[in-house]
Short mmCIF file of C-alpha atoms and ligand atoms in Angstrom, two decimals:
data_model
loop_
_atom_site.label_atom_id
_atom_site.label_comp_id
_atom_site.label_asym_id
_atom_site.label_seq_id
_atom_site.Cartn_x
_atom_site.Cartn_y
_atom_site.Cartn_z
CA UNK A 1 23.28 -96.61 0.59
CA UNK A 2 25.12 -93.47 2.26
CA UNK A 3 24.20 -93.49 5.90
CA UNK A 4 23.56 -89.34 6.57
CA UNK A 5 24.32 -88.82 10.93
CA UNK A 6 21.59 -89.82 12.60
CA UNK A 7 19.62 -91.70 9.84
CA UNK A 8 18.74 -95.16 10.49
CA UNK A 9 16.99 -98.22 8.69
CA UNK A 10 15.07 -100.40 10.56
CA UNK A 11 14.13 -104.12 10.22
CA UNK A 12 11.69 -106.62 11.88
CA UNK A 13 11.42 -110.11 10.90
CA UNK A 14 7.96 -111.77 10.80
CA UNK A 15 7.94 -113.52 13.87
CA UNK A 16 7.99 -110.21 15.80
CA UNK A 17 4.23 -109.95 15.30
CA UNK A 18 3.10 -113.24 16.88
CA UNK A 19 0.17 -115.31 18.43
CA UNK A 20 1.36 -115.26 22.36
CA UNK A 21 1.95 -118.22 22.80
CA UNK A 22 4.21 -119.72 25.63
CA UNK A 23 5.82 -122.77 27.07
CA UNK A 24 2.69 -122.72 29.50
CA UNK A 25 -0.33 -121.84 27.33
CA UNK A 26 -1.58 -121.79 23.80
CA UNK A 27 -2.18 -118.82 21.41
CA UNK A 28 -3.98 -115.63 22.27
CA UNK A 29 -4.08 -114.21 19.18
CA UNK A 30 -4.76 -115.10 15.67
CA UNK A 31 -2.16 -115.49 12.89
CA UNK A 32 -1.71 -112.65 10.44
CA UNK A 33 -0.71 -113.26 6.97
CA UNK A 34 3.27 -112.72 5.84
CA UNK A 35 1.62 -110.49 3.21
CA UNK A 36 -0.58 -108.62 5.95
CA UNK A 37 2.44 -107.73 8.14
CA UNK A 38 4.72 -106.85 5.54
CA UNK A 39 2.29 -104.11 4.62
CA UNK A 40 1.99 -103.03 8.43
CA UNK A 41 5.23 -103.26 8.58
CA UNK A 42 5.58 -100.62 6.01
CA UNK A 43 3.40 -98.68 7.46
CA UNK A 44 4.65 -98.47 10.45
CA UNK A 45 7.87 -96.74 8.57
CA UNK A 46 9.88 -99.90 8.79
CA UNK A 47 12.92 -99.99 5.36
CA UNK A 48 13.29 -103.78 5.68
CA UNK A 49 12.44 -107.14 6.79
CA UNK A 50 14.32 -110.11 8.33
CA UNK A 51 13.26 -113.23 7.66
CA UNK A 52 13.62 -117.24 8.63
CA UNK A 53 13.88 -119.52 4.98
CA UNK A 54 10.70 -121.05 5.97
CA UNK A 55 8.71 -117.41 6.89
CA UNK A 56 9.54 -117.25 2.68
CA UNK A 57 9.08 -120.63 1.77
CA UNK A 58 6.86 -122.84 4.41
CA UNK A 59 7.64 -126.22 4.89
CA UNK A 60 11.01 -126.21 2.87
CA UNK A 61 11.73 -129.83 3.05
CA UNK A 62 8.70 -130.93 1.36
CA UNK A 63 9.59 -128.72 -2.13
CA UNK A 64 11.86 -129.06 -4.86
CA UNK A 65 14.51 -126.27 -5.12
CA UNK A 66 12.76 -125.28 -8.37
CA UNK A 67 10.08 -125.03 -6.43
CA UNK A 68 11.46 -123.00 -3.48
CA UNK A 69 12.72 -120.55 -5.75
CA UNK A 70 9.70 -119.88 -7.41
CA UNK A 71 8.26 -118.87 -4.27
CA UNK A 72 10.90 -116.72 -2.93
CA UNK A 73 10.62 -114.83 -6.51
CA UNK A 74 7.45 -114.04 -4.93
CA UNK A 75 8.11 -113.00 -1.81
CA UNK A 76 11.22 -110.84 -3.62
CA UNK A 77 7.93 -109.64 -5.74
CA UNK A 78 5.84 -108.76 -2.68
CA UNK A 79 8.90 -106.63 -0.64
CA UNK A 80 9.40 -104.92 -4.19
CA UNK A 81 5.22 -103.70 -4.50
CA UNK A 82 5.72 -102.46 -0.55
CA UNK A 83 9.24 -100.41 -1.12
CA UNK A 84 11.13 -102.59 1.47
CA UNK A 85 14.46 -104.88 1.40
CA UNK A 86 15.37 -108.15 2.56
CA UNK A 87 17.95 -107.73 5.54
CA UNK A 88 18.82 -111.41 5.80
CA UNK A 89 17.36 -114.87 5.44
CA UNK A 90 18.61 -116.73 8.53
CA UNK A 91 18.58 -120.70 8.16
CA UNK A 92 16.14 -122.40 11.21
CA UNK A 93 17.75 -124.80 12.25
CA UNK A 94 16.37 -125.95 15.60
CA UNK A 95 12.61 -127.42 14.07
CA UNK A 96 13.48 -130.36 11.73
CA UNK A 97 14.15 -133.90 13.34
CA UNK A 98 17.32 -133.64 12.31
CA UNK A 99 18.29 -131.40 14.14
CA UNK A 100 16.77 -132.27 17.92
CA UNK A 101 20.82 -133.08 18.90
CA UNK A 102 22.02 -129.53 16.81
CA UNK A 103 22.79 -128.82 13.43
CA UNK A 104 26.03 -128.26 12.84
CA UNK A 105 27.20 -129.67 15.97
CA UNK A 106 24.64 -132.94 15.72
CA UNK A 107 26.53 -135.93 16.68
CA UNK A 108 25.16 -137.47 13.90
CA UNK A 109 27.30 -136.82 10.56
CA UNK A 110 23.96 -137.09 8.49
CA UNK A 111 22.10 -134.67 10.59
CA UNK A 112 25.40 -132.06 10.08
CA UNK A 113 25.21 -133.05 6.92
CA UNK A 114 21.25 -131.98 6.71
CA UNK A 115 22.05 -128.96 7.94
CA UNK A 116 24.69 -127.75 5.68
CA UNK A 117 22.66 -128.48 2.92
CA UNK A 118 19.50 -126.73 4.41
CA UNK A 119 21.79 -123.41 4.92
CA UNK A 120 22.89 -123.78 1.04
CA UNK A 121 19.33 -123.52 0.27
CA UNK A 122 18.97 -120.54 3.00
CA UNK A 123 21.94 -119.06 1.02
CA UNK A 124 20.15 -119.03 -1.97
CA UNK A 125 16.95 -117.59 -0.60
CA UNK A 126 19.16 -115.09 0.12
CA UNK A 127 20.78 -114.76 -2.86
CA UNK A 128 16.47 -114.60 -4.58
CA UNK A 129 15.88 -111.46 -2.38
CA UNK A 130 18.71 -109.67 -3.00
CA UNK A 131 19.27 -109.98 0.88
CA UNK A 132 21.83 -107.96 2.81
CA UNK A 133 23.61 -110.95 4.18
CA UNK A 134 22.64 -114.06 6.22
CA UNK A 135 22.22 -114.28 9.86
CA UNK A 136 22.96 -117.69 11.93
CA UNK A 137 21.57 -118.13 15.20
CA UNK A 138 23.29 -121.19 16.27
CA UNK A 139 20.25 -122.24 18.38
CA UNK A 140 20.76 -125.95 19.07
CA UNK A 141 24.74 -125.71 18.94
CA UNK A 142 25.31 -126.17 22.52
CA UNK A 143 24.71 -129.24 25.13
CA UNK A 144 21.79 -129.93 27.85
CA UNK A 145 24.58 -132.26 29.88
CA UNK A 146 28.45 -131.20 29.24
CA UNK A 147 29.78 -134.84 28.63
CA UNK A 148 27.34 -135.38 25.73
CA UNK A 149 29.34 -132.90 22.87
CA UNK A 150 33.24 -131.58 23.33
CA UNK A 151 33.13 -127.89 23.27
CA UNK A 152 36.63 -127.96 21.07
CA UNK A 153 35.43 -130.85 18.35
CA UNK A 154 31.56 -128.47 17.80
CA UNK A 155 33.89 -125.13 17.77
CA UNK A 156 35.32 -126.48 14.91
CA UNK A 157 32.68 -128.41 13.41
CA UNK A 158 30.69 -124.94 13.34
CA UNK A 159 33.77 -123.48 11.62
CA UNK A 160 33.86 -126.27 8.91
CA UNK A 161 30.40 -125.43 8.41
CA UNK A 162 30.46 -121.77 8.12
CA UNK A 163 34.16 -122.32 5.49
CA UNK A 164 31.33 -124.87 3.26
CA UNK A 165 28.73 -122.07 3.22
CA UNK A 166 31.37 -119.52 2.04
CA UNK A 167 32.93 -121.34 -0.68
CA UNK A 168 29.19 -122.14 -1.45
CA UNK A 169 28.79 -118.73 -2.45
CA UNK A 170 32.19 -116.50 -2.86
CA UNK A 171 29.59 -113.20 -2.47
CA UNK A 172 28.07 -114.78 0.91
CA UNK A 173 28.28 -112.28 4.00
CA UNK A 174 27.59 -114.69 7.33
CA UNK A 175 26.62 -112.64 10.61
CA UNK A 176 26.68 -114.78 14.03
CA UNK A 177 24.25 -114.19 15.93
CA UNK A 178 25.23 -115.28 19.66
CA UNK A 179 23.28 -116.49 22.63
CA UNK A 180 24.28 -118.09 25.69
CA UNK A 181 21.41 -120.07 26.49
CA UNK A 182 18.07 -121.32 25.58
CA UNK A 183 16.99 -123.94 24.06
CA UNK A 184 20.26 -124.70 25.17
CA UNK A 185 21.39 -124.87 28.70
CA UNK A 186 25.01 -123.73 27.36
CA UNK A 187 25.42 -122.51 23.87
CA UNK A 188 29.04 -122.81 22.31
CA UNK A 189 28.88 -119.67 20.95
CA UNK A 190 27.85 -117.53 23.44
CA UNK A 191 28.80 -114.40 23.87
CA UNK A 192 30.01 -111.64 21.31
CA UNK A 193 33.00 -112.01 22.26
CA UNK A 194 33.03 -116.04 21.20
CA UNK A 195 31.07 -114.79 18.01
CA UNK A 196 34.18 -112.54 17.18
CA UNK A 197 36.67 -114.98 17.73
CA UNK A 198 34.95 -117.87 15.75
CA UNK A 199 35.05 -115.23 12.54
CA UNK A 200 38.76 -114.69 12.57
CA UNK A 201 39.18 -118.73 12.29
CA UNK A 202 36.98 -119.25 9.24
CA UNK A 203 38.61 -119.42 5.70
CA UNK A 204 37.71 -115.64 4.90
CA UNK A 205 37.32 -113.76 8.17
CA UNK A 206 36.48 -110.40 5.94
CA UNK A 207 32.95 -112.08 5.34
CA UNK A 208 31.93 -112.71 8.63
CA UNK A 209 30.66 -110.19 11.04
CA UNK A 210 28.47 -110.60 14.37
CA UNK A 211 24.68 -109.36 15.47
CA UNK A 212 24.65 -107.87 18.93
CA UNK A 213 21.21 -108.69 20.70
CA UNK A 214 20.37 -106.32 23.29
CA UNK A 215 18.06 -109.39 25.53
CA UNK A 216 21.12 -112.24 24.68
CA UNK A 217 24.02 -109.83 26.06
CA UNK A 218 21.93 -109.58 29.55
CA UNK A 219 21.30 -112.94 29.77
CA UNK A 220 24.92 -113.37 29.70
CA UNK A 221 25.43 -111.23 32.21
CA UNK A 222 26.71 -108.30 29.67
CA UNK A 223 26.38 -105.24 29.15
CA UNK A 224 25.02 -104.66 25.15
CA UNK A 225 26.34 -101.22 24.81
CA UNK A 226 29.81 -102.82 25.52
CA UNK A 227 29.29 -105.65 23.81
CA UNK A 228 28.42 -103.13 20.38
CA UNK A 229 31.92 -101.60 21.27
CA UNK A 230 33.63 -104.40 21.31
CA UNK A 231 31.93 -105.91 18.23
CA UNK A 232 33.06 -102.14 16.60
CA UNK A 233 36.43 -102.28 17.66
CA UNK A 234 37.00 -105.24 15.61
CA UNK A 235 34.87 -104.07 12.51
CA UNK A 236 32.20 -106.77 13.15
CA UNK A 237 29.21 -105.35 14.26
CA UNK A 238 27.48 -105.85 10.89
CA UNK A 239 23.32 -105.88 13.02
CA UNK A 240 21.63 -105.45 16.01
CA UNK A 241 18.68 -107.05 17.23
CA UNK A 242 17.72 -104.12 20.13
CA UNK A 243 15.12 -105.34 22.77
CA UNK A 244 15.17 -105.45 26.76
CA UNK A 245 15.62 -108.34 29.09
CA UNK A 246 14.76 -108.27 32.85
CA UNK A 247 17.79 -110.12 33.90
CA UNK A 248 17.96 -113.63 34.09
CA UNK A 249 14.19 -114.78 33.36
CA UNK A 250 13.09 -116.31 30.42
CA UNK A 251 13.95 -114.69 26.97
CA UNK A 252 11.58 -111.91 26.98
CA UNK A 253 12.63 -110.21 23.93
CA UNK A 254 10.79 -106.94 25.59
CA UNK A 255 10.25 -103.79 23.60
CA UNK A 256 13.43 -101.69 23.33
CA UNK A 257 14.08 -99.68 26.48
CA UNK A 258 11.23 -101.17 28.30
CA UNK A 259 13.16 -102.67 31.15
CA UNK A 260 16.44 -100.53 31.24
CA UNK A 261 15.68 -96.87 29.57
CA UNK A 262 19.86 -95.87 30.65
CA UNK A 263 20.95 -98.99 29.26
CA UNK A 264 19.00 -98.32 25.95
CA UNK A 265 20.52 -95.44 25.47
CA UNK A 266 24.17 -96.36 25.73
CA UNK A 267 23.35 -98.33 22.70
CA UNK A 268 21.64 -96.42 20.96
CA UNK A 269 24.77 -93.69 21.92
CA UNK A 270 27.91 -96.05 20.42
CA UNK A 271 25.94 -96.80 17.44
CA UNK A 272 25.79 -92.85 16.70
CA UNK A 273 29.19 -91.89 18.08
CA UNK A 274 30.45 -94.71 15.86
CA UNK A 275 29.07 -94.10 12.21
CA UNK A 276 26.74 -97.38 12.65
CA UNK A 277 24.84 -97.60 9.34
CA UNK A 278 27.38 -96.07 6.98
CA UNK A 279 28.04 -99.38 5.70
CA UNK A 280 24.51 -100.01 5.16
CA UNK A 281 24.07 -102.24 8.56
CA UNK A 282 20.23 -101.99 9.90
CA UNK A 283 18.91 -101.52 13.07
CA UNK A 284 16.89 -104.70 13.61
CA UNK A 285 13.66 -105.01 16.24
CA UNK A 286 13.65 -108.56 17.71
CA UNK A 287 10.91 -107.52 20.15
CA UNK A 288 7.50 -109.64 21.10
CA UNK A 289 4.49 -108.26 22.08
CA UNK A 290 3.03 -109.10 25.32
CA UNK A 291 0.80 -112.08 26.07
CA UNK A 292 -2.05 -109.93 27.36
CA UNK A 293 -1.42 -108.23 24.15
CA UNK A 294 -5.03 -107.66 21.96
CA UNK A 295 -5.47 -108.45 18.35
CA UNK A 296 -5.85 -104.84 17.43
CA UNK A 297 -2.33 -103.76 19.05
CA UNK A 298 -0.17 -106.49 17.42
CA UNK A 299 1.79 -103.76 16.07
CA UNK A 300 2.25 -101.44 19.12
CA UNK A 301 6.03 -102.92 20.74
CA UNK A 302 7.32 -102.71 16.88
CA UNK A 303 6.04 -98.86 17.12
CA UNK A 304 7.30 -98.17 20.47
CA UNK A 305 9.98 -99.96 20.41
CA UNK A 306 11.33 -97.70 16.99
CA UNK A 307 9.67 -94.66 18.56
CA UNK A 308 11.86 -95.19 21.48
CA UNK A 309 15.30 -95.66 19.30
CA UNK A 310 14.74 -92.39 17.91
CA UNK A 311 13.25 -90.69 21.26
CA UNK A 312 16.76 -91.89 22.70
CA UNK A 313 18.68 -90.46 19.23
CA UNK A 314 17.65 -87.29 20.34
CA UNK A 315 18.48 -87.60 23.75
CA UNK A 316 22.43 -88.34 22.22
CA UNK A 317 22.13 -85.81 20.25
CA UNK A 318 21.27 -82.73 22.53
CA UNK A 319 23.68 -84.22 25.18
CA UNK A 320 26.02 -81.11 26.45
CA UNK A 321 29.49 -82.53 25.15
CA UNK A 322 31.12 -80.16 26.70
CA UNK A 323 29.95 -80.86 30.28
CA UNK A 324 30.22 -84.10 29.65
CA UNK A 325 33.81 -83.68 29.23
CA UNK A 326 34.60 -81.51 31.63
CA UNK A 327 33.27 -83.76 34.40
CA UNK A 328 35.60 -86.61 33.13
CA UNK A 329 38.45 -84.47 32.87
CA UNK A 330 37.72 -83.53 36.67
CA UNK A 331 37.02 -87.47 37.17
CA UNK A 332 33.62 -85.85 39.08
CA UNK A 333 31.78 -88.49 38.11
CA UNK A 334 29.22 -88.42 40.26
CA UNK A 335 28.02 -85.07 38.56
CA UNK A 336 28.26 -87.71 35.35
CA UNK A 337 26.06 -89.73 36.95
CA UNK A 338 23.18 -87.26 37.85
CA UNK A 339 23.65 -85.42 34.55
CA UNK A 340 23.06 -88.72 32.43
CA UNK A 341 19.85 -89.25 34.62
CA UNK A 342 18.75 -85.71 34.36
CA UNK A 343 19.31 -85.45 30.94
CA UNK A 344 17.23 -88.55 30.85
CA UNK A 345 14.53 -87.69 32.49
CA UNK A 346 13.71 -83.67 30.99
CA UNK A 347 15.34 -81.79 34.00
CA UNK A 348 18.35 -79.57 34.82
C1 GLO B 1 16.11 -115.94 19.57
C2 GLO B 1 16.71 -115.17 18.50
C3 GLO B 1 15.92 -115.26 17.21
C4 GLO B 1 16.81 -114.90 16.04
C5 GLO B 1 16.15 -115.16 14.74
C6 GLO B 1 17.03 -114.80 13.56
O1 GLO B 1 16.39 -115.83 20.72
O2 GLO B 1 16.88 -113.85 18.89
O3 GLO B 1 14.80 -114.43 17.25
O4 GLO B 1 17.17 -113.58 16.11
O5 GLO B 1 15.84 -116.50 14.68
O6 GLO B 1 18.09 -115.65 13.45
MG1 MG B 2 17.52 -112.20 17.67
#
């Protein structure tokens, strides 16, 4: 679809509207049906939705692949009645058994071999909704103690995994979607910048791209808007998951621009100044909702957080260019600095 300046589409996968539950307590709100929040999620002027292979199919494991497909036909059905699109199907691979050591990284060839096979079936799902591409969040692909894996041997077991899935299907896109840590205490892959690199050694580096969350760049200690610049530079920033992070806590996945309003709005300025969306990339909403969060406003950080994207689009948009150079021409900046913030803020 032809992206027109300053249009965007915007995604949200199911697990965004949660029950609020935590490492510490149980769930504080009840569970809405996939078919209830892809209607809200309509409503709420979302194009697409993202999706795990078991948010389409529940427990995949248990079900024939004749089986599987029949109910991703379904779900295909269901985003067709609403008006929306599939942006991915990405494989979970950090539930199963199989996968408690990682998944493609498992030091168990079986359990590798399990999860190669589960992403084949992820690919299809895919393939059933007419999907955009795939996303892989290498969740487990990491270590809890350094001497138990060898970073070099699961760099390239991930790459032998990700050359399978492509020759699986010749039409397959693959986006990496990076984090440094959690579940892991050090994830292989983790940073964009590691993301990039692992494309460029796969056996067709044209169909592999990256996915930029705003909360996993913080917790590495980056900054996102640079980390969307440098996924741009190389042609790779295929999604975004935008969200906030309060430094180095747990992964809060806060509503965009909640935490960091200046650093929202870098990102949401290199995605503009760069053309994102003219090759039909989405802007994705990995946010959760609070855990004092009420039934009723399960919706509200999906809103907000949008609302916010396009409060800051406007914000890029009416930003005096010509000021703006000017004070970097004259290297003043300091008057940069208190124009952003001005700007920002609704005054002179
Ligand atoms: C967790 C990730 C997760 C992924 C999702 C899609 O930290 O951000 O939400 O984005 O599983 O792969
Ligand atoms: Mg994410």
């Amino acid at each position: 679809m032809p992206k027109i300046r300053g249009q965007y589409r915007f995604s949200c996968g199911p697990w965004n509207v949660s029950e609020g539950a935590d490492p510490f307590g149980p769930e504080v709100r009840r569970t809405v049906p996939l078919t209830r929040k892809i209607r809200e999620i309509k409503n709420l002027g979302f194009d697409g939705v993202q999706f795990h292979d078991d948010d389409v199919v529940p427990d995949l494991d248990a079900k024939s692949h004749a089986q599987i497909m029949k109910e991703a036909r379904r779900v295909k059905r269901l985003l067709d009645s609403e008006g929306l699109e599939a942006e991915f199907v990405a494989p979970r691979l950090w539930f199963s058994p199989q996968t408690i050591d990682g998944a493609f990284t498992s030091n168990d060839p079986k359990c590798r071999h399990y999860a190669i096979e589960r992403t084949k079936i992820c690919v299809d799902i895919n393939n059933e909704l007419e999907a955009s591409w795939m996303v892989v969040w290498l969740a487990r692909e990491g270590t809890y103690i350094r001497e138990s894996k060898n970073a070099r041997t699961q760099v390239l077991q991930i790459r032998d995994a990700l050359d399978a899935l492509l020759e699986y299907d010749p039409r397959l896109r693959i986006l990496i979607e990076p984090k440094p840590n959690e579940p892991m205490d050090s994830s292989i892959i983790s940073t964009i910048g590691h993301a990039v690199g692992m494309t460029y050694i796969t056996c067709d580096s044209s169909r592999v791209g990256v996915l930029v969350e705003t909360a996993h760049s913080i917790l590495a200690g980056l900054d996102p808007s640079d980390d969307m610049g440098y996924a741009l530079a190389h042609g790779k920033l295929w999604s975004v998951h935008l969200n906030d992070q309060g430094g180095l806590k747990f992964d809060e996945d806060k509503s965009f621009g909640s935490y960091n309003l200046r650093h929202a709005f870098n990102q949401v300025r290199v995605l503009e100044e760069y053309g994102y969306g003219r090759n039909g990339e989405w802007v994705g909403l990995d946010v959760k909702a609070m855990r004092t969060t009420k039934q009723t406003a399960s919706y509200k950080h999906l809103a907000n957080s949008r609302q916010t994207f396009l409060n800051l689009l406007e914000k890029v948009s009416t930003l005096d260019r010509k000021l703006e150079a000017q004070l970097i021409r004259a290297r003043d900046y300091e008057e940069l600095d208190r124009y952003i913030l001005c700007h920002l803020m609704g005054k002179k």
